[in-house]
Short mmCIF file of C-alpha atoms in Angstrom, two decimals:
data_model
loop_
_atom_site.label_atom_id
_atom_site.label_comp_id
_atom_site.label_asym_id
_atom_site.label_seq_id
_atom_site.Cartn_x
_atom_site.Cartn_y
_atom_site.Cartn_z
CA MET A 1 50.82 53.79 87.83
CA ILE A 2 50.58 51.75 84.79
CA GLU A 3 47.07 51.28 83.41
CA PRO A 4 45.10 49.26 82.79
CA PHE A 5 46.98 46.90 85.04
CA ARG A 6 46.06 48.77 88.21
CA SER A 7 42.28 48.95 87.66
CA ASP A 8 42.18 45.47 86.09
CA PHE A 9 43.88 43.96 89.07
CA ASN A 10 41.46 45.68 91.45
CA ALA A 11 38.43 44.48 89.52
CA ARG A 12 39.58 40.85 89.48
CA PHE A 13 40.98 40.45 92.91
CA THR A 14 39.48 37.80 95.26
CA GLN A 15 40.23 36.84 98.72
CA ALA A 16 40.60 33.25 97.58
CA LYS A 17 43.49 34.25 95.28
CA TYR A 18 45.12 36.19 98.19
CA ALA A 19 44.81 33.14 100.41
CA GLU A 20 46.44 31.14 97.52
CA LEU A 21 49.26 33.66 97.36
CA LEU A 22 50.08 33.43 101.17
CA GLN A 23 49.88 29.57 100.98
CA ARG A 24 52.32 29.51 97.94
CA LEU A 25 54.80 31.82 99.73
CA ASN A 26 54.75 29.51 102.83
CA GLU A 27 55.29 26.51 100.62
CA ARG A 28 58.16 27.99 98.65
CA THR A 29 59.93 29.43 101.67
CA GLN A 30 59.27 26.20 103.64
CA THR A 31 58.25 28.26 106.60
CA GLN A 32 55.50 30.65 107.80
CA VAL A 33 55.69 34.24 106.50
CA ASP A 34 54.86 36.21 109.69
CA PHE A 35 54.98 39.73 108.28
CA ARG A 36 52.10 41.30 106.30
CA VAL A 37 52.04 40.51 102.66
CA ALA A 38 50.09 43.14 100.46
CA GLU A 39 47.22 41.91 98.60
CA THR A 40 48.66 43.48 95.39
CA PRO A 41 51.89 44.11 93.53
CA CYS A 42 52.68 47.66 92.32
CA PHE A 43 52.88 48.33 88.56
CA PHE A 44 55.46 50.97 87.68
CA ALA A 45 56.42 52.68 84.56
CA PRO A 46 59.83 51.41 83.54
CA GLU A 47 61.41 54.76 83.19
CA LEU A 48 60.53 55.57 86.83
CA MET A 49 62.04 52.28 88.05
CA GLU A 50 65.09 52.95 85.88
CA ARG A 51 65.57 56.31 87.23
CA MET A 52 65.57 55.03 90.89
CA ALA A 53 67.95 52.24 89.91
CA HIS A 54 70.35 54.79 88.30
CA ALA A 55 69.99 57.15 91.26
CA GLY A 56 71.25 54.51 93.76
CA VAL A 57 74.34 53.88 91.63
CA GLU A 58 75.09 57.57 91.38
CA LEU A 59 74.60 58.10 95.13
CA THR A 60 76.85 55.21 96.04
CA SER A 61 79.50 56.37 93.59
CA GLN A 62 79.30 59.87 95.03
CA LEU A 63 80.04 58.64 98.50
CA LEU A 64 82.83 56.24 97.67
CA GLY A 65 84.44 58.86 95.44
CA ASN A 66 84.48 61.36 98.26
CA VAL A 67 87.85 61.16 100.10
CA HIS A 68 86.53 63.14 103.16
CA TYR A 69 83.56 61.09 103.47
CA MET A 70 85.56 57.87 103.26
CA ARG A 71 87.74 59.19 106.00
CA ASP A 72 84.93 60.34 108.18
CA SER A 73 82.83 57.21 107.72
CA ALA A 74 85.67 55.02 108.70
CA ALA A 75 85.40 56.50 112.14
CA THR A 76 81.82 55.50 112.40
CA VAL A 77 82.65 51.84 112.75
CA PRO A 78 82.70 51.07 116.57
CA ALA A 79 86.08 49.97 117.80
CA ALA A 80 84.73 46.64 119.13
CA TYR A 81 83.23 45.80 115.73
CA ARG A 82 85.95 46.93 113.38
CA VAL A 83 86.66 43.95 111.15
CA PRO A 84 90.07 43.66 109.48
CA ASN A 85 90.65 43.30 105.69
CA GLU A 86 87.75 45.62 104.58
CA ASP A 87 86.82 45.22 100.89
CA ALA A 88 87.25 48.14 98.62
CA HIS A 89 83.50 48.51 98.15
CA PRO A 90 80.33 46.96 99.62
CA HIS A 91 78.96 43.80 98.07
CA PHE A 92 75.38 44.82 98.63
CA MET A 93 73.45 48.00 98.63
CA ALA A 94 69.78 48.71 99.53
CA VAL A 95 68.54 52.14 98.49
CA ASP A 96 65.04 53.28 99.67
CA PHE A 97 63.03 55.87 97.72
CA GLY A 98 59.67 57.50 98.35
CA LEU A 99 57.59 59.13 95.61
CA VAL A 100 56.60 62.86 95.79
CA ARG A 101 54.84 65.19 93.31
CA ASP A 102 56.98 67.98 91.99
CA GLU A 103 55.68 71.54 91.14
CA TYR A 104 54.71 70.11 87.53
CA GLY A 105 52.66 67.28 89.08
CA GLN A 106 55.23 64.66 88.03
CA LEU A 107 56.28 61.81 90.23
CA GLN A 108 59.86 62.15 91.52
CA PRO A 109 61.83 59.76 93.69
CA LYS A 110 63.37 60.94 96.97
CA LEU A 111 65.77 59.19 99.07
CA VAL A 112 64.73 57.77 102.32
CA GLU A 113 67.92 56.07 103.30
CA MET A 114 70.68 53.70 101.88
CA GLN A 115 72.46 50.94 103.61
CA ALA A 116 75.37 48.76 102.54
CA PHE A 117 73.81 45.58 103.69
CA PRO A 118 71.94 42.67 102.17
CA SER A 119 68.23 42.64 102.03
CA LEU A 120 65.54 40.10 101.03
CA PHE A 121 67.05 38.94 97.78
CA GLY A 122 65.69 35.40 98.15
CA TYR A 123 62.17 36.05 99.46
CA GLN A 124 61.62 38.93 97.15
CA ALA A 125 62.17 36.92 94.00
CA GLU A 126 59.64 34.31 95.25
CA LEU A 127 57.01 36.98 96.06
CA SER A 128 57.29 38.77 92.76
CA ARG A 129 56.99 35.42 90.84
CA ALA A 130 54.10 34.38 92.97
CA TYR A 131 52.13 37.59 92.28
CA ILE A 132 52.21 36.93 88.44
CA GLU A 133 51.50 33.18 88.76
CA VAL A 134 48.68 33.22 91.26
CA TYR A 135 46.87 36.28 89.88
CA GLY A 136 47.39 35.34 86.22
CA LEU A 137 49.13 38.52 85.32
CA ASP A 138 50.65 39.42 81.96
CA ARG A 139 53.79 37.23 81.64
CA ASP A 140 55.63 40.06 80.01
CA LEU A 141 55.63 41.87 83.30
CA ARG A 142 59.25 42.09 84.65
CA TYR A 143 60.57 42.24 88.16
CA PHE A 144 64.20 41.70 87.69
CA LEU A 145 66.36 44.74 86.86
CA GLY A 146 69.56 45.36 85.01
CA GLY A 147 68.57 43.22 82.12
CA LEU A 148 68.63 40.00 84.27
CA ASP A 149 66.40 36.98 84.05
CA GLU A 150 65.99 34.44 86.83
CA THR A 151 69.00 32.45 85.75
CA GLY A 152 71.21 35.51 85.61
CA TYR A 153 69.86 36.83 88.82
CA TRP A 154 70.83 33.66 90.85
CA SER A 155 74.09 33.29 88.97
CA LEU A 156 75.05 36.76 90.10
CA LEU A 157 74.00 36.12 93.62
CA ARG A 158 75.93 33.03 93.69
CA GLU A 159 78.97 34.76 92.53
CA VAL A 160 78.76 37.42 95.30
CA ILE A 161 77.53 35.15 98.05
CA VAL A 162 79.28 31.83 97.54
CA GLY A 163 82.24 32.92 95.36
CA ARG A 164 84.73 30.30 94.39
CA HIS A 165 83.87 28.17 97.50
CA ASP A 166 82.01 24.84 98.00
CA PRO A 167 78.57 25.97 99.32
CA GLN A 168 78.94 23.69 102.32
CA ASN A 169 81.80 25.91 103.48
CA VAL A 170 79.64 29.07 103.11
CA VAL A 171 77.12 30.10 105.77
CA LEU A 172 74.36 32.77 106.22
CA ALA A 173 75.14 34.01 109.76
CA GLU A 174 72.44 35.55 111.78
CA ILE A 175 71.42 35.94 115.42
CA ALA A 176 68.89 33.12 116.31
CA PRO A 177 67.79 32.78 112.63
CA GLU A 178 64.80 30.52 113.47
CA THR A 179 63.17 33.39 115.43
CA GLN A 180 63.81 36.11 112.86
CA LYS A 181 60.96 37.34 110.54
CA THR A 182 63.30 37.09 107.62
CA LEU A 183 63.58 33.39 107.98
CA PRO A 184 61.59 32.91 104.72
CA ASP A 185 64.42 34.78 102.98
CA PHE A 186 67.03 32.55 104.56
CA ARG A 187 65.21 29.45 103.47
CA VAL A 188 65.22 30.49 99.81
CA HIS A 189 68.89 31.25 99.95
CA GLU A 190 69.47 27.78 101.27
CA GLN A 191 67.47 26.19 98.52
CA ARG A 192 68.88 28.17 95.67
CA LEU A 193 72.59 28.35 96.78
CA GLY A 194 73.02 25.20 98.94
CA ILE A 195 74.42 27.19 101.80
CA LYS A 196 73.65 26.70 105.59
CA THR A 197 71.92 29.16 107.89
CA VAL A 198 73.70 29.33 111.25
CA ASP A 199 73.27 31.05 114.58
CA VAL A 200 76.29 33.22 114.80
CA SER A 201 76.48 32.67 118.65
CA LYS A 202 76.98 29.02 117.98
CA LEU A 203 79.99 29.30 115.67
CA ILE A 204 83.11 27.54 116.96
CA LYS A 205 86.63 29.16 116.73
CA GLN A 206 89.80 27.08 116.53
CA GLY A 207 92.87 29.24 116.09
CA LYS A 208 92.14 31.56 113.19
CA LYS A 209 89.41 29.41 111.74
CA LEU A 210 85.72 29.40 112.25
CA PHE A 211 83.49 26.18 112.09
CA TYR A 212 79.81 25.19 112.37
CA CYS A 213 78.39 22.00 113.60
CA ASP A 214 76.59 19.94 110.95
CA GLU A 215 74.31 17.99 113.32
CA SER A 216 73.09 15.70 110.52
CA ALA A 217 76.62 14.52 109.88
CA GLY A 218 77.92 14.96 113.45
CA GLN A 219 80.91 16.84 112.45
CA LEU A 220 82.42 20.26 112.30
CA VAL A 221 82.52 22.02 109.00
CA PRO A 222 85.05 24.77 108.24
CA ILE A 223 83.72 28.14 107.14
CA HIS A 224 85.48 29.82 104.25
CA ARG A 225 82.96 32.60 103.56
CA ILE A 226 80.24 34.34 105.67
CA TYR A 227 77.07 35.84 104.10
CA ASN A 228 76.73 38.38 106.91
CA ARG A 229 73.09 39.12 108.10
CA VAL A 230 73.97 40.02 111.66
CA ILE A 231 72.73 43.47 112.84
CA VAL A 232 75.09 44.75 115.40
CA ASP A 233 72.34 46.83 117.09
CA GLU A 234 70.61 43.51 117.96
CA LEU A 235 73.86 41.97 119.31
CA GLU A 236 74.16 44.98 121.59
CA ARG A 237 70.53 45.11 122.71
CA LYS A 238 70.40 41.44 123.58
CA GLY A 239 73.83 41.25 125.25
CA ILE A 240 74.93 38.44 123.01
CA VAL A 241 78.48 37.14 123.60
CA LEU A 242 80.07 35.79 120.44
CA PRO A 243 82.58 32.94 120.21
CA PHE A 244 84.99 35.18 118.32
CA ASP A 245 85.93 38.81 118.27
CA TYR A 246 85.12 40.91 115.26
CA ARG A 247 88.65 42.41 115.51
CA ASP A 248 90.20 38.90 115.08
CA GLU A 249 92.42 38.12 112.06
CA LEU A 250 90.20 35.21 110.98
CA GLU A 251 90.79 33.13 107.97
CA VAL A 252 87.41 33.80 106.50
CA GLU A 253 85.87 35.94 103.68
CA TRP A 254 82.93 38.10 104.16
CA ALA A 255 80.05 38.48 101.66
CA GLY A 256 79.07 41.82 102.94
CA HIS A 257 81.98 43.00 105.02
CA PRO A 258 80.51 44.08 108.44
CA ASN A 259 82.14 47.52 108.31
CA TRP A 260 80.09 48.74 105.42
CA TYR A 261 76.94 48.47 107.44
CA PHE A 262 78.19 51.50 109.38
CA ARG A 263 79.96 53.25 106.58
CA VAL A 264 76.96 53.58 104.29
CA SER A 265 73.85 54.25 106.38
CA LYS A 266 71.83 57.20 107.51
CA PHE A 267 75.26 58.75 108.30
CA SER A 268 75.60 59.19 104.60
CA LEU A 269 72.64 61.52 104.13
CA PRO A 270 74.20 64.91 105.10
CA HIS A 271 77.06 64.18 102.82
CA LEU A 272 75.08 63.66 99.64
CA ASP A 273 74.38 66.27 96.96
CA HIS A 274 71.80 64.89 94.57
CA PRO A 275 68.29 65.91 93.28
CA THR A 276 66.78 62.83 95.03
CA VAL A 277 68.24 63.71 98.46
CA PRO A 278 66.24 65.84 100.96
CA PRO A 279 68.23 68.18 103.27
CA ALA A 280 69.60 66.46 106.40
CA ILE A 281 72.11 67.57 109.19
CA PHE A 282 73.62 65.85 112.19
CA LEU A 283 72.07 66.75 115.56
CA ASP A 284 75.46 68.04 116.93
CA ASP A 285 75.83 70.33 113.87
CA TRP A 286 72.28 71.70 114.54
CA TYR A 287 73.27 72.59 118.04
CA ALA A 288 76.43 74.27 116.76
CA GLY A 289 74.31 76.31 114.31
CA VAL A 290 75.87 74.47 111.37
CA GLY A 291 73.31 73.87 108.44
CA ARG A 292 70.22 75.04 110.39
CA ASP A 293 69.14 76.92 107.29
CA ARG A 294 68.81 73.72 105.46
CA LEU A 295 65.83 72.71 107.34
CA PRO A 296 62.30 74.15 107.15
CA GLU A 297 61.28 76.51 110.09
CA ASP A 298 58.16 74.45 110.57
CA ARG A 299 59.06 71.56 113.03
CA SER A 300 56.17 69.49 111.65
CA GLU A 301 58.38 69.20 108.52
CA TRP A 302 61.22 67.54 110.40
CA VAL A 303 62.11 63.89 111.07
CA PHE A 304 64.44 62.85 113.85
CA LYS A 305 66.37 59.59 113.46
CA PRO A 306 68.96 57.50 115.14
CA LEU A 307 71.76 56.57 112.63
CA TYR A 308 71.84 53.02 113.56
CA SER A 309 68.53 51.41 114.09
CA PHE A 310 66.36 48.66 112.57
CA ALA A 311 62.86 48.48 111.26
CA GLY A 312 62.26 52.19 111.99
CA LYS A 313 62.95 52.12 115.67
CA GLY A 314 63.50 55.46 117.26
CA ILE A 315 62.19 57.62 114.45
CA GLN A 316 60.27 60.66 115.71
CA PHE A 317 58.23 63.24 113.54
CA ALA A 318 58.02 66.85 114.45
CA PRO A 319 60.54 66.56 117.36
CA THR A 320 60.47 69.06 120.21
CA ASP A 321 63.28 70.82 121.90
CA ALA A 322 62.88 68.37 124.73
CA ASP A 323 63.18 65.34 122.39
CA LEU A 324 66.47 66.77 121.07
CA ALA A 325 67.79 67.69 124.44
CA ALA A 326 67.11 64.14 125.62
CA VAL A 327 70.18 62.98 123.54
CA PRO A 328 73.32 63.35 125.60
CA PRO A 329 75.88 65.77 123.91
CA ALA A 330 78.41 62.87 123.33
CA GLU A 331 75.72 60.91 121.28
CA ARG A 332 74.43 63.81 119.23
CA HIS A 333 76.60 62.94 116.19
CA HIS A 334 74.69 59.63 116.01
CA TYR A 335 71.36 61.35 115.34
CA LEU A 336 69.97 63.04 112.32
CA LEU A 337 67.54 65.83 111.51
CA GLN A 338 65.94 65.54 108.07
CA GLN A 339 63.34 67.39 106.08
CA ARG A 340 60.15 65.27 105.94
CA MET A 341 59.02 64.22 102.63
CA ARG A 342 55.24 63.93 102.05
CA PHE A 343 55.07 60.72 99.93
CA GLU A 344 52.30 60.62 97.30
CA PRO A 345 49.66 57.94 97.73
CA VAL A 346 50.00 56.63 94.17
CA ILE A 347 48.73 53.03 94.38
CA GLN A 348 44.96 53.01 93.89
CA THR A 349 43.35 50.27 96.06
CA PRO A 350 39.89 49.15 97.19
CA GLU A 351 40.88 50.71 100.58
CA GLY A 352 41.84 53.96 98.87
CA PRO A 353 45.14 55.48 97.73
CA THR A 354 48.23 54.03 99.37
CA GLN A 355 51.82 55.12 99.60
CA ALA A 356 54.69 52.95 98.24
CA GLU A 357 58.31 53.08 99.30
CA VAL A 358 60.56 51.45 96.81
CA ARG A 359 63.85 49.84 97.81
CA ILE A 360 66.24 48.99 94.98
CA LEU A 361 68.51 45.98 95.69
CA TYR A 362 71.98 45.92 94.27
CA VAL A 363 75.03 43.71 94.28
CA TRP A 364 78.65 44.70 93.56
CA PRO A 365 80.74 41.69 92.45
CA GLU A 366 84.49 41.89 92.71
CA GLY A 367 86.10 43.52 89.73
CA LYS A 368 82.79 44.47 88.20
CA SER A 369 80.32 47.28 88.43
CA MET A 370 77.34 47.78 90.92
CA VAL A 371 74.27 46.01 89.51
CA PRO A 372 70.62 46.86 90.20
CA MET A 373 68.90 43.44 90.85
CA MET A 374 65.34 43.86 91.80
CA SER A 375 62.88 46.16 93.64
CA LEU A 376 61.19 45.67 96.98
CA VAL A 377 58.17 47.73 97.78
CA ARG A 378 56.58 48.48 101.15
CA MET A 379 52.95 49.75 100.96
CA GLY A 380 51.44 51.81 103.85
CA ARG A 381 49.02 54.41 104.76
CA GLY A 382 50.38 55.58 108.05
CA LEU A 383 53.45 57.78 109.18
CA MET A 384 55.76 54.69 108.89
CA MET A 385 56.03 52.47 105.92
CA GLY A 386 57.51 49.31 107.47
CA VAL A 387 55.35 46.22 107.65
CA ASP A 388 55.37 46.22 111.31
CA HIS A 389 53.64 49.62 111.26
CA ASN A 390 50.86 48.45 109.00
CA ARG A 391 50.12 44.98 110.35
CA ASP A 392 46.48 45.72 111.34
CA ARG A 393 45.49 47.16 107.95
CA THR A 394 44.67 45.71 104.49
CA TRP A 395 46.08 46.39 101.12
CA VAL A 396 49.42 47.43 102.73
CA GLY A 397 52.75 45.52 103.68
CA SER A 398 55.37 43.66 101.67
CA SER A 399 54.81 44.04 97.90
CA ALA A 400 56.75 43.86 94.71
CA GLY A 401 57.47 46.28 91.82
CA LEU A 402 56.40 45.04 88.32
CA VAL A 403 57.22 46.86 85.07
CA LEU A 404 56.29 46.14 81.41
#
C-alpha cells in the first residue's frame, strides 16, 4: 500500500485519536455506531482503485448486455415479490473485490460478489472525511471516485434518490430502522437529502397510493418515491406482514427497484467471464456434472454460499458431501459453489498484516452512465471479512479507501 502514508500513520496512531474518531462519527450520524470501526483507513494506489472501479462497470455491462442472462435472472425474482414497472437498469451497484497476488507478485482484484442494491453511501462519506480530519492526514488524499468532490457526490445521490420530487414525499424504507446497525447511514441521508426514514411495515395504503404518518405534524404524507433498503430475506425470516403487496400497481417510484436485488446478486457469478471473476457453478449443475471441471479437486479450495443471504449468513468453507446433500434438490439452484480466493493481507498494522475487502459503490442515474462514487473497505484477519465476524479484534472492521 502507499508509503510513507502507511508507516507514518502507524507511528503516529494514538488511542486518544481513535476515541475521538468514534465520538465524531456518533455526533455526525446522530446515533451510536454499533459495528466495529477500524482504527485506520487504507491507503491505496490510485491505479489499483481505478482498476476495481472500471471492472465493476465492465461486469455490470456484461450482465445487462447478455440476453440469456437477463431472461434467466428475471426468473430469480420470487413471484410474491415481483414488483411491476421495473427500471431498465439498477440505480445502485455494490461490487466487492478481494486482493490476491498473481504469479508475478502483483496485486490483482478478484470479485467476491456484486449486488444491485444501495450500500452505506451516507455513513461511508462521513467515515472517510473523519479519518482525514481526526488524524490530520494529507488533505490531498481523496476518497470520492469518478472525479467527484463532496458537492458533486451529494448532488448525484440527490438526483438518483430524490429525483424531481419534494424530499418530504421521498422516504428511505427499511424494516424497523431504529433497530438496524445501518441506522447511522440512514441518519446521514436524512441530514443531507431531507428525506424521512420510515418503517416499511407502518406505511399506509389508500387505493394505489402509499402514505407515511408524520407524527410531528399529525398528518399523512403521500409517498412519491421510495429509497428501498428492505432486504426481502429479513421480511421472510421475521414473518413481517406488509400493508401493501409488492405486486400491486402502486403510484410510486422506486429508487432501487426491488427486482434488481435478485437479478444482480451471487446468481450472477457463474454467468460472468472476466479476469477478476473466480470460477463458480450452481449446486444443481454440480450434481448434474455440469462445470465440475471449473472447480479445484481439493475441497479446501471451495466456498459454499446461498444466493440470497445477508452479512455472510450461511457461507461454508470446504463443504463436505453431507453439507451439499443437506440442501433439498428443489433448492439446489439457490446455492453456489465457488473457488476460494486466498486474499493477501496487504494492510500492515501494529497487530500484523490484515486483509482488506474493497467494495466499490456506484449509482446509475436515468439517461446517464453508471458512475463509481466511493469505496468502502472491510478489514479482517479471519475467514470472514464482515464486521460482525471481527468484532472482538482490533485494527479490523469498517474502514475507508484513500488514494493520492
